[in-house]
mmCIF file of C-alpha atoms in Angstrom:
data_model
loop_
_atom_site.group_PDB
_atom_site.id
_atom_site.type_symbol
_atom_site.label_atom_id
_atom_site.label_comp_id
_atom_site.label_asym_id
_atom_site.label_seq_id
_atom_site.Cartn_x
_atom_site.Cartn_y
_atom_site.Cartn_z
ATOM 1 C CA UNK A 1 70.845 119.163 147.951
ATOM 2 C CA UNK A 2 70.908 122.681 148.743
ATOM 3 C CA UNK A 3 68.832 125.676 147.146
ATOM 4 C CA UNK A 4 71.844 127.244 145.268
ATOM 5 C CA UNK A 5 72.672 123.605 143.877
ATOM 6 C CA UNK A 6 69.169 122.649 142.638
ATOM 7 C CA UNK A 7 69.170 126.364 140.956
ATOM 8 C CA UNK A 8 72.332 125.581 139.170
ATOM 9 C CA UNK A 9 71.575 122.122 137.589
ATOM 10 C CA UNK A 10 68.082 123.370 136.603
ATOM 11 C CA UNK A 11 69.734 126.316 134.835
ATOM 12 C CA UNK A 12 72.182 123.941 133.382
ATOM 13 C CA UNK A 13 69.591 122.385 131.898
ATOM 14 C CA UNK A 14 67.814 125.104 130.617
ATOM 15 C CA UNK A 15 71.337 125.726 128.944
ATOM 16 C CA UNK A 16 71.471 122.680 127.496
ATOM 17 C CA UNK A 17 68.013 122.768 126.534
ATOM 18 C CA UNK A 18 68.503 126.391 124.534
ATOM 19 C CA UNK A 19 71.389 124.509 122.264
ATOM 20 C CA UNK A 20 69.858 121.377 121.754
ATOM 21 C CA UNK A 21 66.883 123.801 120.348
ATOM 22 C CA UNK A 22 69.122 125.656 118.216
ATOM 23 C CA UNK A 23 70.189 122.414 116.948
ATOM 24 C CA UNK A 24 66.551 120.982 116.368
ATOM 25 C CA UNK A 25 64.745 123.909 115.207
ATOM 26 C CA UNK A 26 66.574 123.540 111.826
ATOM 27 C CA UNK A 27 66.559 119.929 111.427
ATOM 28 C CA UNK A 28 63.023 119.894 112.214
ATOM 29 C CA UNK A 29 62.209 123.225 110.151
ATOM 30 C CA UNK A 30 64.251 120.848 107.164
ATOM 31 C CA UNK A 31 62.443 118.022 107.821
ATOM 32 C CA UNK A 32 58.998 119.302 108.208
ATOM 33 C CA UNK A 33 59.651 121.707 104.849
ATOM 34 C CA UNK A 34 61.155 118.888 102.604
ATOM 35 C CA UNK A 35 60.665 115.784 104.236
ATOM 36 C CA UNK A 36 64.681 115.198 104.703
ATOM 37 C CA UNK A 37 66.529 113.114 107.369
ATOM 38 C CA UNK A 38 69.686 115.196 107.423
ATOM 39 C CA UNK A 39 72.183 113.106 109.187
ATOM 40 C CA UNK A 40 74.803 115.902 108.414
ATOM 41 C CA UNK A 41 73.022 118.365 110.058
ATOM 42 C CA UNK A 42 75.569 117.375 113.169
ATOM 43 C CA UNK A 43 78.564 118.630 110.419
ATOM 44 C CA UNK A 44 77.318 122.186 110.216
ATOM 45 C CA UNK A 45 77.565 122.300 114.105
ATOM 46 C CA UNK A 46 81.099 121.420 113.344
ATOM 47 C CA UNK A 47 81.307 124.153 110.751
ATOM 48 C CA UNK A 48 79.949 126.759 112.581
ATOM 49 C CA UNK A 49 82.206 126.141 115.729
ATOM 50 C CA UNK A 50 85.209 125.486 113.326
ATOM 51 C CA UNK A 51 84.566 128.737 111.918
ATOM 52 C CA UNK A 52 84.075 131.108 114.920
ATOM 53 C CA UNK A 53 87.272 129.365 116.278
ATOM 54 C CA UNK A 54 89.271 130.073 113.497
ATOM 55 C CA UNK A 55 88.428 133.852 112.725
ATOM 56 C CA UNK A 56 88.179 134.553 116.375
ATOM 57 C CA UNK A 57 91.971 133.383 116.621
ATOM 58 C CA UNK A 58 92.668 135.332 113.680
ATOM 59 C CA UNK A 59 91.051 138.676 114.553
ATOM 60 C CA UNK A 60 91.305 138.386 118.335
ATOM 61 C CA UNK A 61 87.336 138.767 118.110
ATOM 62 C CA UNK A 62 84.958 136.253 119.524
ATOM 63 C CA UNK A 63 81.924 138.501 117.830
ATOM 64 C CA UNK A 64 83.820 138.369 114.268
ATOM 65 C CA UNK A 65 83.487 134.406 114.716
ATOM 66 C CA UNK A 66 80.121 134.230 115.689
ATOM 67 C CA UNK A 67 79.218 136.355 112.415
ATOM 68 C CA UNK A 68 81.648 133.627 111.132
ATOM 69 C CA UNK A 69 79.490 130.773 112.428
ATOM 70 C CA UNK A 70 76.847 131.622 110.851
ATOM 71 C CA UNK A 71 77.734 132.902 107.398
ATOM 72 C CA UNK A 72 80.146 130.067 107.063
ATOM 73 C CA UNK A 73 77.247 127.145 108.247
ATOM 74 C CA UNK A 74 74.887 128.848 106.270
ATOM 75 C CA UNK A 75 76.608 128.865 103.255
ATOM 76 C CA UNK A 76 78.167 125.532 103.887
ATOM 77 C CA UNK A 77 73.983 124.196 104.234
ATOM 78 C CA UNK A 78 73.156 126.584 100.628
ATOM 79 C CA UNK A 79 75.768 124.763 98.440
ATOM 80 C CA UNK A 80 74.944 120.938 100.171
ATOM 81 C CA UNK A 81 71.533 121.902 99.214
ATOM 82 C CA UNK A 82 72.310 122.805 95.695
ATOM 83 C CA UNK A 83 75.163 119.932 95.180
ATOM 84 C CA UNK A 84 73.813 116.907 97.023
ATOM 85 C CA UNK A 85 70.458 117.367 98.567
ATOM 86 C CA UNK A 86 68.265 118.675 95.929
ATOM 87 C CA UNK A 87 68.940 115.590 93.691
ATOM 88 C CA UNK A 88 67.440 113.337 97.186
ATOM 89 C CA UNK A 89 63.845 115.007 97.549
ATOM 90 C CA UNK A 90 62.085 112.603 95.295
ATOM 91 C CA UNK A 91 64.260 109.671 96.778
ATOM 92 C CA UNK A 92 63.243 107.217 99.729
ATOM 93 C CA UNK A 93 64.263 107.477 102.790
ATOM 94 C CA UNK A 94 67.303 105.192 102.870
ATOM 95 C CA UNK A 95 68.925 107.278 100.293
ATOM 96 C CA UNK A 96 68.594 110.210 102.147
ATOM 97 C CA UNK A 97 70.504 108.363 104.446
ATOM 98 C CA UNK A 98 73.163 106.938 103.321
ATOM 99 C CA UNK A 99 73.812 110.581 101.204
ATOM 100 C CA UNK A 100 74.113 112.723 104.224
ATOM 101 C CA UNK A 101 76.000 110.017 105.961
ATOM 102 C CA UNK A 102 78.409 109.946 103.615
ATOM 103 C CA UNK A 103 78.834 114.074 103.914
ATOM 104 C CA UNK A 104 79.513 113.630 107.453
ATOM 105 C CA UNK A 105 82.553 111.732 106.545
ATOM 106 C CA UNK A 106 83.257 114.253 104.055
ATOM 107 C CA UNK A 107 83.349 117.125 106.173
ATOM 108 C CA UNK A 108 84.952 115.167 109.065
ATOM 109 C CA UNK A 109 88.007 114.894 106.768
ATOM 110 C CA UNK A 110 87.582 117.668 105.054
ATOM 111 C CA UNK A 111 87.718 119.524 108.419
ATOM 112 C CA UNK A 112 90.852 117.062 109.601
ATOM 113 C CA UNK A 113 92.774 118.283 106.844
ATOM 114 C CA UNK A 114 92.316 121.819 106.924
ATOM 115 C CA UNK A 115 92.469 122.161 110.563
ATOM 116 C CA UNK A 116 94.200 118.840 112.350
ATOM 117 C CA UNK A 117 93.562 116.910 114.472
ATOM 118 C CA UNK A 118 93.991 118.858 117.524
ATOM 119 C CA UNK A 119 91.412 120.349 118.809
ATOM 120 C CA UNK A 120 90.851 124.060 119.173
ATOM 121 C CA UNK A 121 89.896 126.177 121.785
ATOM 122 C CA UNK A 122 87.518 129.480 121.843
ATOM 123 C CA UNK A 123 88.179 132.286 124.303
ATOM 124 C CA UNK A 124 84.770 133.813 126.216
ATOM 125 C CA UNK A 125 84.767 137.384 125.282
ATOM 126 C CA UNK A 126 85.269 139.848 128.483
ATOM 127 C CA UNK A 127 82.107 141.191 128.039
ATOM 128 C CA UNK A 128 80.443 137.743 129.080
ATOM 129 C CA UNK A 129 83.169 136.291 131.861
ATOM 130 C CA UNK A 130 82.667 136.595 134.954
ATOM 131 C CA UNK A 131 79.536 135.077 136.902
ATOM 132 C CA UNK A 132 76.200 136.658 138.826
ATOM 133 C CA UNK A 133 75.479 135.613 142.746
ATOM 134 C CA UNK A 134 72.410 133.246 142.592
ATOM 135 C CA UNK A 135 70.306 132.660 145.910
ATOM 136 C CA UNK A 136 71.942 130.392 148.460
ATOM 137 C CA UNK A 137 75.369 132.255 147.549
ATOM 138 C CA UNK A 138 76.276 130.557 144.831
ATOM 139 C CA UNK A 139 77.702 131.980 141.669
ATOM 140 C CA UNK A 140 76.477 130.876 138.110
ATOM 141 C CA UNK A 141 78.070 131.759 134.305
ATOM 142 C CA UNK A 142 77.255 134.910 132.890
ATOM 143 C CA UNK A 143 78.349 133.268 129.072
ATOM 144 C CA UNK A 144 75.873 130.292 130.168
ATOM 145 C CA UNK A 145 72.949 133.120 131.199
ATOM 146 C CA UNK A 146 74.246 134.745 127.638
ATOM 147 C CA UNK A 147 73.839 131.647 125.736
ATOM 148 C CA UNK A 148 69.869 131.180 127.437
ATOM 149 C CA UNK A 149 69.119 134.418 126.440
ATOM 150 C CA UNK A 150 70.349 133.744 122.817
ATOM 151 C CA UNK A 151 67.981 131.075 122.715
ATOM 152 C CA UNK A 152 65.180 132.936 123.914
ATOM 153 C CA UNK A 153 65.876 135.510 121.353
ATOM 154 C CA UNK A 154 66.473 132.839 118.509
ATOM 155 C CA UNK A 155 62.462 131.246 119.283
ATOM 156 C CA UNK A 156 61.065 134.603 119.632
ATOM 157 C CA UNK A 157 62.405 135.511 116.083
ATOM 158 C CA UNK A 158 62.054 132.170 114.474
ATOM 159 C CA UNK A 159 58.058 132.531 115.843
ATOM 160 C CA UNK A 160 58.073 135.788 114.640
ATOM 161 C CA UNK A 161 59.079 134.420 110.943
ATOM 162 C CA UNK A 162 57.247 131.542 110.112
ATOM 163 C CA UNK A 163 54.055 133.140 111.988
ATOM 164 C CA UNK A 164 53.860 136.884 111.096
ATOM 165 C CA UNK A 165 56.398 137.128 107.374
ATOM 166 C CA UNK A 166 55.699 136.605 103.940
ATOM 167 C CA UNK A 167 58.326 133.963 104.044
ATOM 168 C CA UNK A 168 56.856 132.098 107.101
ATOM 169 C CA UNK A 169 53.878 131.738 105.259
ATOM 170 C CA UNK A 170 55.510 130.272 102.588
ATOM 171 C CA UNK A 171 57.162 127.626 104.377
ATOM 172 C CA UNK A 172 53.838 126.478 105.875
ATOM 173 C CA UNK A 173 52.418 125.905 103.368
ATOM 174 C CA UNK A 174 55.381 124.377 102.281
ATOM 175 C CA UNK A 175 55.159 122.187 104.880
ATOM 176 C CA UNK A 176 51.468 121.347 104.067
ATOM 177 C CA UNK A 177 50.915 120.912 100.328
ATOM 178 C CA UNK A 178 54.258 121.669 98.588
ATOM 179 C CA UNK A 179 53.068 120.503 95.119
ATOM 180 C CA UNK A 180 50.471 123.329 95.590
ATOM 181 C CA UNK A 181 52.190 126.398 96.269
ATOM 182 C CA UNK A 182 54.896 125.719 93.174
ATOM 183 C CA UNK A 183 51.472 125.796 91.168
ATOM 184 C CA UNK A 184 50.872 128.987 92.408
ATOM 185 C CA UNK A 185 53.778 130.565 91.153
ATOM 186 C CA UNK A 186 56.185 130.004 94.289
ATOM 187 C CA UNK A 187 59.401 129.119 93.806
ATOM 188 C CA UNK A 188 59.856 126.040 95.494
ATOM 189 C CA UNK A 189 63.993 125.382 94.841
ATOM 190 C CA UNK A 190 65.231 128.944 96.295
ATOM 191 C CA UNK A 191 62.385 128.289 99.268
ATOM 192 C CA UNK A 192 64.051 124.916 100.005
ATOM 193 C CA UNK A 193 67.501 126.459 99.967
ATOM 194 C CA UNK A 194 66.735 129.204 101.970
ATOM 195 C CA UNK A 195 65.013 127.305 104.775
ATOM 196 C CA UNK A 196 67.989 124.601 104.562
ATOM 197 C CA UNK A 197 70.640 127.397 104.785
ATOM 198 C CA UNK A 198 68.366 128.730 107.685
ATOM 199 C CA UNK A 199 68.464 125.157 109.336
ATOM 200 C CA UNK A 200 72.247 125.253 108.873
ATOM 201 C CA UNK A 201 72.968 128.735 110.010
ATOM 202 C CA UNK A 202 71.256 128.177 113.699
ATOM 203 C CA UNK A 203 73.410 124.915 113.777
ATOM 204 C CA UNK A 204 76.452 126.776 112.930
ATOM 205 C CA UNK A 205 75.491 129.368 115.676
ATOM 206 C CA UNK A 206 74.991 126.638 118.582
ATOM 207 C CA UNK A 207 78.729 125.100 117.361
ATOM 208 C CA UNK A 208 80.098 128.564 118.004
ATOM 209 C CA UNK A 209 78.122 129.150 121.362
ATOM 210 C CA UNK A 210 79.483 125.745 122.949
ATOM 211 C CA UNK A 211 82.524 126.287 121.380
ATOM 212 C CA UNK A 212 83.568 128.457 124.218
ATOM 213 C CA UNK A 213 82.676 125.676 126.765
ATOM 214 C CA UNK A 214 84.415 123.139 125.203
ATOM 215 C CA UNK A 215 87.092 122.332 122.840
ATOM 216 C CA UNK A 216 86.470 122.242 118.852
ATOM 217 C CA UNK A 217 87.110 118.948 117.450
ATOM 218 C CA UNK A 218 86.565 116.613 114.453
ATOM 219 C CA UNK A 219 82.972 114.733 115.302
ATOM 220 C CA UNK A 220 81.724 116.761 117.476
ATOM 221 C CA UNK A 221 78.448 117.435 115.949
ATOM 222 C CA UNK A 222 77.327 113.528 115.952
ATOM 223 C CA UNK A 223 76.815 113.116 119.655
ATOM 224 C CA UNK A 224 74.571 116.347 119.582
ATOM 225 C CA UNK A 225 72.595 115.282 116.566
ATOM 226 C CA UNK A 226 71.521 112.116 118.264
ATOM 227 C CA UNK A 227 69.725 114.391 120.824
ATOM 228 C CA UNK A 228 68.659 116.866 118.178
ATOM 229 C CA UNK A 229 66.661 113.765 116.959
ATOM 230 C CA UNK A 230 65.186 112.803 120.111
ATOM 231 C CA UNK A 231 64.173 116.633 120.423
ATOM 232 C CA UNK A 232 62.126 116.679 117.420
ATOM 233 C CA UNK A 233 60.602 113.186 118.322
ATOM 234 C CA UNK A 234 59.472 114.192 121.476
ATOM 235 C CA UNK A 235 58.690 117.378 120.100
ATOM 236 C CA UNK A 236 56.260 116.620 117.558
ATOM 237 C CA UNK A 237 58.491 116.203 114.380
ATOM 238 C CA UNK A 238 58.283 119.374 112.062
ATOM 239 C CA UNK A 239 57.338 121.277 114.977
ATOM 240 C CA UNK A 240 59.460 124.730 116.129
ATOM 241 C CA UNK A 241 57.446 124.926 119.858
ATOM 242 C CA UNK A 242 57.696 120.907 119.919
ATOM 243 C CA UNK A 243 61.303 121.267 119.227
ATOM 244 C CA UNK A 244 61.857 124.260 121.755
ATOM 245 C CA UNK A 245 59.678 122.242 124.714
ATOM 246 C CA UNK A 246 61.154 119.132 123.385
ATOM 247 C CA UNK A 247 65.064 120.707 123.859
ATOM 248 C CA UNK A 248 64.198 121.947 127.348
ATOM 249 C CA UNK A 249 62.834 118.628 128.756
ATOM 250 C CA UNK A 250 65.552 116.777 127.144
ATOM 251 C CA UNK A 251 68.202 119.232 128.827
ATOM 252 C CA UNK A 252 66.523 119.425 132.414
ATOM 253 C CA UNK A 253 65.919 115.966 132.785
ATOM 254 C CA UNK A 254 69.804 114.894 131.741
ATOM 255 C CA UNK A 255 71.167 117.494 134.109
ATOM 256 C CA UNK A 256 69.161 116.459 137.134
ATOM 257 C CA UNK A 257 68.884 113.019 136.119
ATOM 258 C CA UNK A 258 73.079 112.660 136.604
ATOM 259 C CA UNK A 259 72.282 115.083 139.620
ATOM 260 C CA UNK A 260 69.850 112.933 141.327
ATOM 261 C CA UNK A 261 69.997 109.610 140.868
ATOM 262 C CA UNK A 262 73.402 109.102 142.168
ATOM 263 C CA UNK A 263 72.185 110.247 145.028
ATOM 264 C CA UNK A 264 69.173 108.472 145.125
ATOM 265 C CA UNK A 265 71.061 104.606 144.564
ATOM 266 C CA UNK A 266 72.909 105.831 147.353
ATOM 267 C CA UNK A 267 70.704 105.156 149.652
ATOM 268 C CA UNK A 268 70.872 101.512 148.894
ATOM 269 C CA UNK A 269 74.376 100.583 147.717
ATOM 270 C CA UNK A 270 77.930 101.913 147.977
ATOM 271 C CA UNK A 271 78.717 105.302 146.836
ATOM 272 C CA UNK A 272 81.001 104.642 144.356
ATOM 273 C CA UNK A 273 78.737 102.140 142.978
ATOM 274 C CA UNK A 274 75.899 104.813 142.961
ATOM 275 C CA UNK A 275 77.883 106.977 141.150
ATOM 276 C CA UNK A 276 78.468 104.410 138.545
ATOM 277 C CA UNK A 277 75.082 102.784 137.999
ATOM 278 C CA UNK A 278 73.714 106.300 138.544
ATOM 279 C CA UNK A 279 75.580 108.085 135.430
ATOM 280 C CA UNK A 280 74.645 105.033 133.093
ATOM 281 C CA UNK A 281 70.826 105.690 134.394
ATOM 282 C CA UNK A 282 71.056 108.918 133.845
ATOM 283 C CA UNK A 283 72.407 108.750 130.034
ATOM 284 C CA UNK A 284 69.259 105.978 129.770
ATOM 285 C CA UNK A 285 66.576 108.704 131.185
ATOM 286 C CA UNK A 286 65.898 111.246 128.053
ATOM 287 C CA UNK A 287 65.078 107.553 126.200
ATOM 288 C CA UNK A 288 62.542 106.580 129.010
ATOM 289 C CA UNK A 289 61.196 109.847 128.610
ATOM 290 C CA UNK A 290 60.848 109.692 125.267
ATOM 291 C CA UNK A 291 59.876 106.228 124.749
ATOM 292 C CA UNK A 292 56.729 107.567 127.895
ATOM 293 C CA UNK A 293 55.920 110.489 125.592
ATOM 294 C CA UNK A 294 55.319 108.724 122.449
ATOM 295 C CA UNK A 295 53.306 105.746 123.984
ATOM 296 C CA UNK A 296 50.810 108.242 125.572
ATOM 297 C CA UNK A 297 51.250 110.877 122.786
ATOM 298 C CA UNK A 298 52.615 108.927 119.523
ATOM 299 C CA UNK A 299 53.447 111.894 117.244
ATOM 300 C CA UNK A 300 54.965 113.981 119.782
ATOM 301 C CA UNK A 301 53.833 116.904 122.619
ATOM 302 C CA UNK A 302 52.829 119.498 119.565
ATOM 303 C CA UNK A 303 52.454 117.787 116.259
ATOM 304 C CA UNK A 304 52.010 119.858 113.197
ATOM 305 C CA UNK A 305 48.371 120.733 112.747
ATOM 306 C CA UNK A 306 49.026 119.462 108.943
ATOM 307 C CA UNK A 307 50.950 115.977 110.528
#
């Protein structure tokens, strides 16, 4: 494997790291707030990409439909919240369930009906085509650098909120002792509907991002969720740095996991059996790892302090 190669997995993963983190940082800012398993967080990935495709095609404007993503996601989170999820806070578990399970098949064919079922497709805006020399001659992405630095940005404001803001503050405690601060005055409803719109909005903004790289279709959020959750399990649930370390092990070691190991079982059977056994491996690594973490660390790499 040559220099230039290794480079551009690893920043693959890195890439896939950033939107798996924009994914978990609101399902685990949800969770660790209000205590919710949000199966149709996965939806407002749909949302958000659904949106951004749409407006972009109708404005010829791929910024127009990322503001799209995330007003759209975000509002779409505000009125689940307000509809369906406040009545499941006091509810087990299973309800919580089986309620946002059920909206996933709502907005699947909700979203079927008002857009097909063909998929769309985004354009990458000409500011971001193109692609930058890495070493060993090789060219990488400048959309994929863009979306890396988006996530950068995103977990340098996110720290920035719940760590230096009036509103941060409230949502650790929140997270803490929520019965306490709605003695002392806070209002605990529009806090939990801001932070789920939040959740929904950074969703909504890594649907639009991918968009571009792939097409928009019906489901598409549910195969992403399922890593979302292994983020914020490996993470330290209800942890933002768990998520973002979380997202960025998760990414690296899928990338160079279906990188290496085909060409590791090489070495010992046929090459087109390598290639075979070595891409089912490789979807089986990120569990390993997981499965690794939480034997030697069982609530995760950073664990709320509160947890």
């Amino acid at each position: 494997m040559t220099i230039a190669l290794a480079i551009e997995q690893l920043l693959n993963g890195i890439q896939l790291g950033v939107m798996l983190f924009l994914m978990a940082a609101g399902l685990t800012l949800i969770f660790g707030v209000m205590g919710l398993i949000n199966l149709a967080h996965g939806s407002l990935y749909m949302v958000g990409a659904f949106a951004c495709a749409a407006v972009a095609a109708w404005t010829g404007s791929f910024w127009l439909g990322l503001v799209a993503s995330l007003i759209c996601a975000a509002a779409a989170g505000a009125i689940v919240e307000l509809a369906v999820i406040r009545r499941l806070y006091d509810r087990d578990h299973l309800d919580q369930v089986l309620a946002t399970f059920a909206l996933i098949l709502i907005f699947s064919e909700g979203t079927r009906w008002m857009f097909g079922s063909f998929p769309l497709y985004l354009d990458i805006p000409p500011l971001l085509q193109g692609a930058v020399t890495l070493p060993g001659d090789a060219s990488y992405p400048v959309y994929r650098l863009a979306i890396i630095a988006v996530g950068a940005l995103v977990a340098l404001g996110l720290y920035l909120l719940i760590g230096k803001t009036r509103l941060g503050m409230r949502i650790r405690a929140g997270e803490s002792d929520r019965e306490m601060i709605g003695a002392l005055g806070v209002d605990i409803r529009t806090l939990y509907t801001l932070v789920f719109a939040l959740g929904s909005a950074l969703a909504g903004l890594a649907g639009a991002l991918v968009g571009a790289l792939q097409s928009v279709q019906v489901g598409m959020g549910e195969p992403v969720l399922i890593l979302a959750f292994v983020v914020i399990v490996i993470g330290g649930i209800g942890s933002i740095k768990g998520a973002l370390y979380g997202a960025l092990l998760v990414g690296v070691t899928d990338t160079l996991g279906r990188l290496l190991l085909p060409q590791l079982l090489s070495l010992f059977v046929d090459p087109s059996q390598a290639g075979m056994i070595g891409g089912a491996a490789a979807s089986m690594l990120i569990y390993v790892v997981m499965a690794i973490i939480l034997a030697v660390k069982p609530r995760g790499l950073f664990p709320p302090a509160h947890a």
